[in-house]
Amino acid sequence: MAKMYLSGKVGVVTGASRGIGRAVAKALAASGADVMINYVSRAEDALAVAAEIESMGRRAVLFQADVSRPDEANNLIENALSSFGRLDILVNNAGITRDALLLRMKDEDWDAVVNVNLRGAFNCTRAAARPMVKARWGRIINISSVIGLMGNAGQANYAAAKAGLIGFTKAAARELGPRNITVNAVAPGFIRTEMTAGLPEGVKERLSERIILGRLGEPEEVAEVVVFLAGDAARYITGQVLSVDGGMVL
Ligand code: NAP
């Protein structure tokens, strides 16, 4: 059989039970990687993703962890290493929104969004960088958002976390590049998942009007870009933000 793009690699995908993370986990597996599926609450959904991956002939291991908690993020990475014996790719995808206009935003809404989207990526990257440095190879891909580039009324917490993730990506790329580890961000636009299904109609309309390609994106369209960044074709790309948004932000 011909060698696949990610043959022999192992990836950890945070928040892989549904939406973009699920599509990324499946796309990594379809390209030949074994995958650690992280989730926080929806065990059944995560189990279904693992079953789909195993039906492709790849290994999938489930791990429940709240990535905003450093101890749980450390356990996630340690478990990936002990299950698979290596770790090549980390996709920091876990994310939440808690929308409110900033005058009404509660402290806990700010903290929850920053802690999962930004602190979670730091927690997992710090843990995963160690084995990657040792192996002199690694790919870290952070799922940011166009909202981190352009802002959005009602999402000050989310915009700050996603913009912070871009700064984090660039700093980590500088630190880890000399060890042959690339760190990039993907900034999806308006993608059809549960996260966007819950948006008020007015907001959906306002965002849709900005999409040059005239339609929402699918999780698989983000996943294909993540696979590209995870493999050899992207070996000379680091510290970049790749928008996958149908031309929403130019
Ligand atoms: P989603 O459908 O709401 O799925 C969120 C995923 O994150 C679920 O797997 C969830 O696990 C997991 N998760 C939430 N909190 C977690 C925590 N503390 N620890 C570990 N996992 C956690 O979201 P999505 O639309 O696929 O979004 C995925 C990523 O893309 C997010 O970072 C989001 O900000 C970003 N993004 C999305 C869009 C979009 O249009 N959809 C656009 C730009 C960026 P459980 O199922 O176990 O709860």
Short mmCIF file of C-alpha atoms and ligand atoms in Angstrom, two decimals:
data_model
loop_
_atom_site.label_atom_id
_atom_site.label_comp_id
_atom_site.label_asym_id
_atom_site.label_seq_id
_atom_site.Cartn_x
_atom_site.Cartn_y
_atom_site.Cartn_z
CA MET A 1 0.00 0.00 0.00
CA ALA A 2 1.26 3.50 -0.78
CA LYS A 3 2.50 5.49 2.23
CA MET A 4 -0.14 7.91 3.47
CA TYR A 5 0.55 11.58 4.27
CA LEU A 6 0.60 11.03 8.06
CA SER A 7 1.59 7.34 8.24
CA GLY A 8 3.18 6.41 11.58
CA LYS A 9 2.25 9.71 13.24
CA VAL A 10 0.24 10.17 16.43
CA GLY A 11 -2.02 13.16 17.00
CA VAL A 12 -3.87 14.52 20.02
CA VAL A 13 -6.99 16.52 19.23
CA THR A 14 -8.64 18.43 22.06
CA GLY A 15 -12.43 18.74 21.91
CA ALA A 16 -12.67 15.97 19.34
CA SER A 17 -16.14 14.68 20.29
CA ARG A 18 -17.96 16.89 17.79
CA GLY A 19 -17.78 19.78 15.35
CA ILE A 20 -14.41 20.84 13.96
CA GLY A 21 -12.42 18.65 16.39
CA ARG A 22 -14.30 15.55 15.31
CA ALA A 23 -13.66 16.36 11.63
CA VAL A 24 -9.96 16.96 12.39
CA ALA A 25 -9.60 13.67 14.28
CA LYS A 26 -11.21 11.78 11.40
CA ALA A 27 -9.15 13.57 8.76
CA LEU A 28 -5.88 12.86 10.60
CA ALA A 29 -6.86 9.19 10.79
CA ALA A 30 -7.89 9.12 7.13
CA SER A 31 -4.37 10.38 6.35
CA GLY A 32 -2.78 7.56 8.32
CA ALA A 33 -2.35 8.89 11.88
CA ASP A 34 -3.45 7.28 15.14
CA VAL A 35 -5.45 9.69 17.28
CA MET A 36 -6.11 10.54 20.92
CA ILE A 37 -9.66 11.85 21.17
CA ASN A 38 -10.12 14.31 24.02
CA TYR A 39 -13.54 15.41 25.25
CA VAL A 40 -14.85 16.97 28.45
CA SER A 41 -18.51 15.98 28.82
CA ARG A 42 -19.88 14.04 25.85
CA ALA A 43 -18.43 10.57 26.27
CA GLU A 44 -20.90 8.93 23.89
CA ASP A 45 -20.10 11.32 21.05
CA ALA A 46 -16.38 10.77 21.62
CA LEU A 47 -16.91 7.01 21.59
CA ALA A 48 -18.66 7.28 18.23
CA VAL A 49 -15.71 9.22 16.77
CA ALA A 50 -13.29 6.57 18.07
CA ALA A 51 -15.39 3.83 16.47
CA GLU A 52 -15.34 5.64 13.12
CA ILE A 53 -11.56 5.97 13.31
CA GLU A 54 -11.08 2.32 14.19
CA SER A 55 -13.24 1.35 11.24
CA MET A 56 -10.60 3.12 9.10
CA GLY A 57 -7.99 0.73 10.49
CA ARG A 58 -6.35 3.31 12.75
CA ARG A 59 -6.04 3.36 16.53
CA ALA A 60 -8.12 5.77 18.57
CA VAL A 61 -7.92 6.28 22.34
CA LEU A 62 -10.41 8.35 24.32
CA PHE A 63 -9.41 10.65 27.14
CA GLN A 64 -11.70 12.82 29.23
CA ALA A 65 -9.96 16.01 30.38
CA ASP A 66 -10.85 19.63 30.97
CA VAL A 67 -7.97 21.30 29.13
CA SER A 68 -8.34 24.48 31.17
CA ARG A 69 -6.99 22.53 34.16
CA PRO A 70 -3.21 22.07 33.98
CA ASP A 71 -3.25 18.73 35.82
CA GLU A 72 -5.85 17.30 33.44
CA ALA A 73 -4.04 18.62 30.37
CA ASN A 74 -0.82 17.02 31.64
CA ASN A 75 -2.64 13.71 32.14
CA LEU A 76 -4.01 13.91 28.61
CA ILE A 77 -0.56 14.25 27.08
CA GLU A 78 0.98 11.62 29.37
CA ASN A 79 -1.78 9.21 28.48
CA ALA A 80 -1.20 9.79 24.76
CA LEU A 81 2.48 9.02 25.23
CA SER A 82 1.86 5.88 27.26
CA SER A 83 -0.88 4.66 24.89
CA PHE A 84 0.93 5.27 21.61
CA GLY A 85 4.57 5.57 22.61
CA ARG A 86 5.00 8.89 20.80
CA LEU A 87 3.32 12.23 20.10
CA ASP A 88 3.82 14.09 16.83
CA ILE A 89 0.83 16.36 16.35
CA LEU A 90 -1.17 18.47 18.82
CA VAL A 91 -4.33 20.21 17.68
CA ASN A 92 -5.59 22.70 20.28
CA ASN A 93 -9.20 22.82 19.21
CA ALA A 94 -11.26 22.74 22.43
CA GLY A 95 -13.28 25.93 22.70
CA ILE A 96 -16.40 27.49 24.15
CA THR A 97 -18.32 30.74 23.85
CA ARG A 98 -20.20 32.67 26.57
CA ASP A 99 -21.50 35.66 24.66
CA ALA A 100 -22.62 38.91 26.33
CA LEU A 101 -22.15 42.60 25.67
CA LEU A 102 -19.15 43.70 27.65
CA LEU A 103 -21.06 45.99 30.01
CA ARG A 104 -23.04 42.95 31.09
CA MET A 105 -20.32 40.33 30.85
CA LYS A 106 -19.88 38.38 34.08
CA ASP A 107 -16.47 37.63 35.52
CA GLU A 108 -17.14 33.91 35.19
CA ASP A 109 -18.01 34.27 31.48
CA TRP A 110 -14.72 36.04 30.84
CA ASP A 111 -12.73 33.51 32.88
CA ALA A 112 -14.38 30.41 31.41
CA VAL A 113 -13.79 31.46 27.80
CA VAL A 114 -10.20 32.63 28.34
CA ASN A 115 -9.40 29.55 30.42
CA VAL A 116 -10.64 27.00 27.89
CA ASN A 117 -9.66 28.68 24.60
CA LEU A 118 -6.34 30.24 25.61
CA ARG A 119 -5.11 28.73 28.86
CA GLY A 120 -6.17 25.28 27.58
CA ALA A 121 -3.93 25.64 24.54
CA PHE A 122 -1.04 26.76 26.75
CA ASN A 123 -1.56 23.85 29.16
CA CYS A 124 -1.55 21.25 26.38
CA THR A 125 1.29 22.86 24.41
CA ARG A 126 3.55 23.07 27.47
CA ALA A 127 2.97 19.39 28.18
CA ALA A 128 3.32 18.24 24.55
CA ALA A 129 6.38 20.33 23.72
CA ARG A 130 8.60 18.25 26.02
CA PRO A 131 8.36 14.95 24.08
CA MET A 132 8.39 16.87 20.76
CA VAL A 133 11.63 18.63 21.71
CA LYS A 134 13.14 15.27 22.60
CA ALA A 135 12.06 13.81 19.26
CA ARG A 136 13.21 16.91 17.33
CA TRP A 137 9.90 16.86 15.45
CA GLY A 138 6.49 18.25 16.16
CA ARG A 139 3.45 19.99 14.75
CA ILE A 140 1.22 22.19 16.90
CA ILE A 141 -1.91 23.64 15.36
CA ASN A 142 -4.07 26.09 17.29
CA ILE A 143 -7.66 26.66 16.28
CA SER A 144 -8.18 30.40 16.60
CA SER A 145 -11.00 32.28 14.85
CA VAL A 146 -11.67 35.16 12.50
CA ILE A 147 -13.24 36.77 15.58
CA GLY A 148 -9.72 37.01 17.01
CA LEU A 149 -8.73 39.01 13.91
CA MET A 150 -11.74 41.28 13.51
CA GLY A 151 -13.56 41.32 16.88
CA ASN A 152 -17.30 40.89 17.27
CA ALA A 153 -19.85 42.71 19.39
CA GLY A 154 -20.93 40.43 22.24
CA GLN A 155 -17.77 38.35 22.13
CA ALA A 156 -15.11 40.43 23.93
CA ASN A 157 -14.03 37.36 25.93
CA TYR A 158 -13.87 35.08 22.89
CA ALA A 159 -12.19 37.68 20.63
CA ALA A 160 -9.55 38.34 23.31
CA ALA A 161 -8.90 34.62 23.84
CA LYS A 162 -8.65 33.91 20.09
CA ALA A 163 -6.41 36.94 19.46
CA GLY A 164 -4.31 35.85 22.43
CA LEU A 165 -3.98 32.43 20.85
CA ILE A 166 -2.45 34.06 17.76
CA GLY A 167 0.18 35.83 19.89
CA PHE A 168 0.81 32.59 21.71
CA THR A 169 1.22 30.77 18.37
CA LYS A 170 3.88 33.25 17.22
CA ALA A 171 5.82 33.15 20.50
CA ALA A 172 5.72 29.35 20.62
CA ALA A 173 6.79 29.17 16.95
CA ARG A 174 9.86 31.26 17.79
CA GLU A 175 10.76 29.16 20.83
CA LEU A 176 10.18 25.75 19.33
CA GLY A 177 11.25 26.32 15.72
CA PRO A 178 14.93 25.62 16.43
CA ARG A 179 13.82 22.14 17.62
CA ASN A 180 12.03 21.43 14.34
CA ILE A 181 8.59 21.97 15.82
CA THR A 182 6.22 24.16 13.83
CA VAL A 183 3.40 26.08 15.47
CA ASN A 184 0.62 27.54 13.37
CA ALA A 185 -2.90 28.81 13.85
CA VAL A 186 -5.98 28.23 11.75
CA ALA A 187 -8.65 30.92 11.85
CA PRO A 188 -11.97 29.43 10.79
CA GLY A 189 -14.78 31.74 9.73
CA PHE A 190 -18.40 30.78 10.13
CA ILE A 191 -18.47 26.97 10.24
CA ARG A 192 -21.56 24.79 10.55
CA THR A 193 -21.31 23.24 14.07
CA GLU A 194 -23.28 23.30 17.33
CA MET A 195 -21.30 26.37 18.38
CA THR A 196 -22.71 28.48 15.54
CA ALA A 197 -26.14 26.80 15.49
CA GLY A 198 -26.85 28.57 18.79
CA LEU A 199 -26.14 32.11 17.48
CA PRO A 200 -29.09 34.52 17.30
CA GLU A 201 -30.53 34.83 13.76
CA GLY A 202 -29.50 38.50 13.45
CA VAL A 203 -25.87 37.70 14.22
CA LYS A 204 -25.90 34.75 11.78
CA GLU A 205 -27.22 37.00 9.03
CA ARG A 206 -24.69 39.75 9.74
CA LEU A 207 -21.78 37.29 9.67
CA SER A 208 -23.04 35.43 6.56
CA GLU A 209 -23.21 38.67 4.56
CA ARG A 210 -19.44 39.01 4.90
CA ILE A 211 -18.62 35.63 3.34
CA ILE A 212 -17.34 36.16 -0.21
CA LEU A 213 -17.93 32.54 -1.17
CA GLY A 214 -21.57 33.01 -0.15
CA ARG A 215 -22.00 30.03 2.19
CA LEU A 216 -21.05 28.69 5.60
CA GLY A 217 -18.00 26.46 5.87
CA GLU A 218 -18.08 22.78 6.80
CA PRO A 219 -15.92 21.29 9.59
CA GLU A 220 -14.20 19.07 7.00
CA GLU A 221 -12.99 22.17 5.13
CA VAL A 222 -11.12 23.27 8.26
CA ALA A 223 -9.88 19.74 8.93
CA GLU A 224 -8.20 19.46 5.52
CA VAL A 225 -6.10 22.55 6.26
CA VAL A 226 -5.11 21.13 9.65
CA VAL A 227 -3.98 17.90 7.97
CA PHE A 228 -1.89 19.91 5.52
CA LEU A 229 -0.20 21.82 8.37
CA ALA A 230 0.39 18.55 10.27
CA GLY A 231 2.37 16.90 7.50
CA ASP A 232 5.52 17.20 5.49
CA ALA A 233 4.15 19.53 2.80
CA ALA A 234 3.96 22.30 5.44
CA ARG A 235 7.45 21.73 6.88
CA TYR A 236 8.64 25.27 6.04
CA ILE A 237 5.57 27.05 7.44
CA THR A 238 5.59 28.27 11.04
CA GLY A 239 4.11 31.09 13.11
CA GLN A 240 1.38 31.66 10.54
CA VAL A 241 -2.35 32.23 10.78
CA LEU A 242 -4.27 30.55 7.99
CA SER A 243 -7.82 31.81 7.58
CA VAL A 244 -10.35 29.24 6.41
CA ASP A 245 -13.30 31.56 6.12
CA GLY A 246 -14.58 31.80 2.56
CA GLY A 247 -13.00 35.25 2.37
CA MET A 248 -14.70 36.77 5.42
CA VAL A 249 -11.61 38.67 6.55
CA LEU A 250 -9.39 40.19 3.89
P1 NAP B 1 -18.39 22.72 19.32
O1 NAP B 1 -19.16 22.01 18.24
O2 NAP B 1 -19.12 23.49 20.35
O3 NAP B 1 -17.43 21.64 20.03
C1 NAP B 1 -16.61 22.03 21.08
C2 NAP B 1 -15.69 20.90 21.47
O4 NAP B 1 -14.81 21.36 22.51
C3 NAP B 1 -16.42 19.69 22.01
O5 NAP B 1 -15.74 18.53 21.60
C4 NAP B 1 -16.27 19.86 23.54
O6 NAP B 1 -16.29 18.62 24.26
C5 NAP B 1 -14.89 20.47 23.61
N1 NAP B 1 -14.64 21.20 24.85
C6 NAP B 1 -15.30 22.26 25.37
N2 NAP B 1 -14.75 22.65 26.54
C7 NAP B 1 -13.71 21.81 26.77
C8 NAP B 1 -12.76 21.69 27.81
N3 NAP B 1 -12.76 22.51 28.88
N4 NAP B 1 -11.82 20.70 27.72
C9 NAP B 1 -11.81 19.85 26.68
N5 NAP B 1 -12.69 19.92 25.65
C10 NAP B 1 -13.63 20.89 25.70
O7 NAP B 1 -17.35 23.75 18.68
P2 NAP B 1 -16.74 23.89 17.19
O8 NAP B 1 -17.60 24.83 16.46
O9 NAP B 1 -16.44 22.56 16.62
O10 NAP B 1 -15.39 24.66 17.53
C11 NAP B 1 -14.13 24.02 17.65
C12 NAP B 1 -13.07 25.09 17.74
O11 NAP B 1 -13.12 25.91 16.59
C13 NAP B 1 -13.24 26.03 18.94
O12 NAP B 1 -11.99 26.39 19.44
C14 NAP B 1 -13.92 27.22 18.32
O13 NAP B 1 -13.70 28.38 19.06
C15 NAP B 1 -13.26 27.26 16.96
N6 NAP B 1 -14.00 27.97 15.94
C16 NAP B 1 -15.24 27.58 15.56
C17 NAP B 1 -15.90 28.30 14.57
C18 NAP B 1 -17.25 27.93 14.07
O14 NAP B 1 -17.79 28.67 13.23
N7 NAP B 1 -17.85 26.83 14.48
C19 NAP B 1 -15.28 29.41 13.98
C20 NAP B 1 -14.02 29.78 14.39
C21 NAP B 1 -13.39 29.06 15.37
P3 NAP B 1 -17.69 17.92 24.75
O15 NAP B 1 -18.41 17.47 23.50
O16 NAP B 1 -17.24 16.77 25.58
O17 NAP B 1 -18.45 18.96 25.50
#
